[in-house]
Amino acid sequence: VVYIEQKKPGLAAEDLKDAAKLELDRAAAYLLEVNRGVLAMAREDHRGASACFQRAVRLWPRLYHAHANLAEAMWKLGRHG
């Protein structure tokens, strides 16, 4: 997220790619997908972001972060109403 705020999405993508290679527990996998989604949103890839947030929701349905971000991604895709 810091790299995104610093307008360095390439560095963020590299870090997330490296993190995906690690053995992750449920919490880390959830955070990885949420952060991938945030990066995709910053790049205006709302379809990709939606897929990341949906994976995060499946990993941990009771946490709100992925749900809230998924709602925003779906809104930007015009899937609301």
Short mmCIF file of C-alpha atoms in Angstrom, two decimals:
data_model
loop_
_atom_site.label_atom_id
_atom_site.label_comp_id
_atom_site.label_asym_id
_atom_site.label_seq_id
_atom_site.Cartn_x
_atom_site.Cartn_y
_atom_site.Cartn_z
CA VAL A 1 0.00 0.00 0.00
CA VAL A 2 2.90 2.37 0.74
CA TYR A 3 4.25 1.88 -2.78
CA ILE A 4 0.82 2.64 -4.20
CA GLU A 5 0.61 5.85 -2.17
CA GLN A 6 4.09 6.75 -3.40
CA LYS A 7 2.92 6.19 -7.00
CA LYS A 8 5.23 3.16 -7.41
CA PRO A 9 2.81 0.39 -8.44
CA GLY A 10 5.57 -1.59 -10.14
CA LEU A 11 7.39 -2.05 -6.83
CA ALA A 12 4.14 -3.01 -5.14
CA ALA A 13 3.45 -5.62 -7.81
CA GLU A 14 6.95 -7.07 -7.40
CA ASP A 15 6.53 -7.37 -3.63
CA LEU A 16 3.13 -9.02 -3.99
CA LYS A 17 4.49 -11.44 -6.58
CA ASP A 18 7.33 -12.39 -4.22
CA ALA A 19 4.91 -12.78 -1.31
CA ALA A 20 2.70 -15.13 -3.35
CA LYS A 21 5.65 -17.54 -3.64
CA LEU A 22 5.80 -18.00 0.13
CA GLU A 23 3.88 -20.52 2.18
CA LEU A 24 1.09 -18.35 3.56
CA ASP A 25 -1.34 -18.98 6.36
CA ARG A 26 -4.97 -17.96 5.97
CA ALA A 27 -4.47 -14.43 7.31
CA ALA A 28 -1.48 -13.74 5.07
CA ALA A 29 -3.27 -15.14 2.03
CA TYR A 30 -6.27 -12.94 2.79
CA LEU A 31 -4.08 -9.84 3.10
CA LEU A 32 -2.23 -10.74 -0.08
CA GLU A 33 -5.48 -10.90 -2.07
CA VAL A 34 -6.80 -7.67 -0.54
CA ASN A 35 -3.56 -5.88 -1.36
CA ARG A 36 -3.53 -7.30 -4.89
CA GLY A 37 -7.03 -5.93 -5.26
CA VAL A 38 -6.03 -2.51 -3.94
CA LEU A 39 -3.18 -2.43 -6.45
CA ALA A 40 -5.53 -3.41 -9.26
CA MET A 41 -7.95 -0.64 -8.21
CA ALA A 42 -5.10 1.88 -8.25
CA ARG A 43 -4.38 0.76 -11.81
CA GLU A 44 -8.10 1.07 -12.63
CA ASP A 45 -8.30 -2.67 -13.32
CA HIS A 46 -11.65 -3.06 -11.61
CA ARG A 47 -12.32 -6.50 -13.08
CA GLY A 48 -8.99 -7.81 -11.77
CA ALA A 49 -9.58 -6.14 -8.43
CA SER A 50 -12.99 -7.76 -8.18
CA ALA A 51 -11.44 -11.20 -8.70
CA CYS A 52 -8.84 -10.56 -5.98
CA PHE A 53 -11.45 -9.34 -3.51
CA GLN A 54 -13.69 -12.34 -4.28
CA ARG A 55 -10.80 -14.70 -3.51
CA ALA A 56 -10.22 -12.83 -0.24
CA VAL A 57 -13.90 -13.12 0.68
CA ARG A 58 -13.74 -16.89 0.09
CA LEU A 59 -10.67 -17.11 2.34
CA TRP A 60 -12.19 -15.19 5.23
CA PRO A 61 -15.87 -14.30 4.73
CA ARG A 62 -16.35 -12.68 8.13
CA LEU A 63 -13.80 -9.91 7.61
CA TYR A 64 -15.21 -6.75 6.07
CA HIS A 65 -12.18 -5.37 4.17
CA ALA A 66 -12.59 -7.53 1.09
CA HIS A 67 -16.37 -7.06 1.08
CA ALA A 68 -16.07 -3.26 1.21
CA ASN A 69 -13.44 -3.18 -1.51
CA LEU A 70 -15.39 -5.65 -3.64
CA ALA A 71 -18.42 -3.38 -3.41
CA GLU A 72 -16.36 -0.45 -4.67
CA ALA A 73 -14.89 -2.49 -7.54
CA MET A 74 -18.35 -3.71 -8.56
CA TRP A 75 -19.68 -0.14 -8.40
CA LYS A 76 -16.93 1.03 -10.71
CA LEU A 77 -17.76 -1.81 -13.09
CA GLY A 78 -21.37 -0.61 -13.12
CA ARG A 79 -22.66 -3.70 -11.31
CA HIS A 80 -24.81 -2.05 -8.71
CA GLY A 81 -28.39 -1.25 -8.27
#
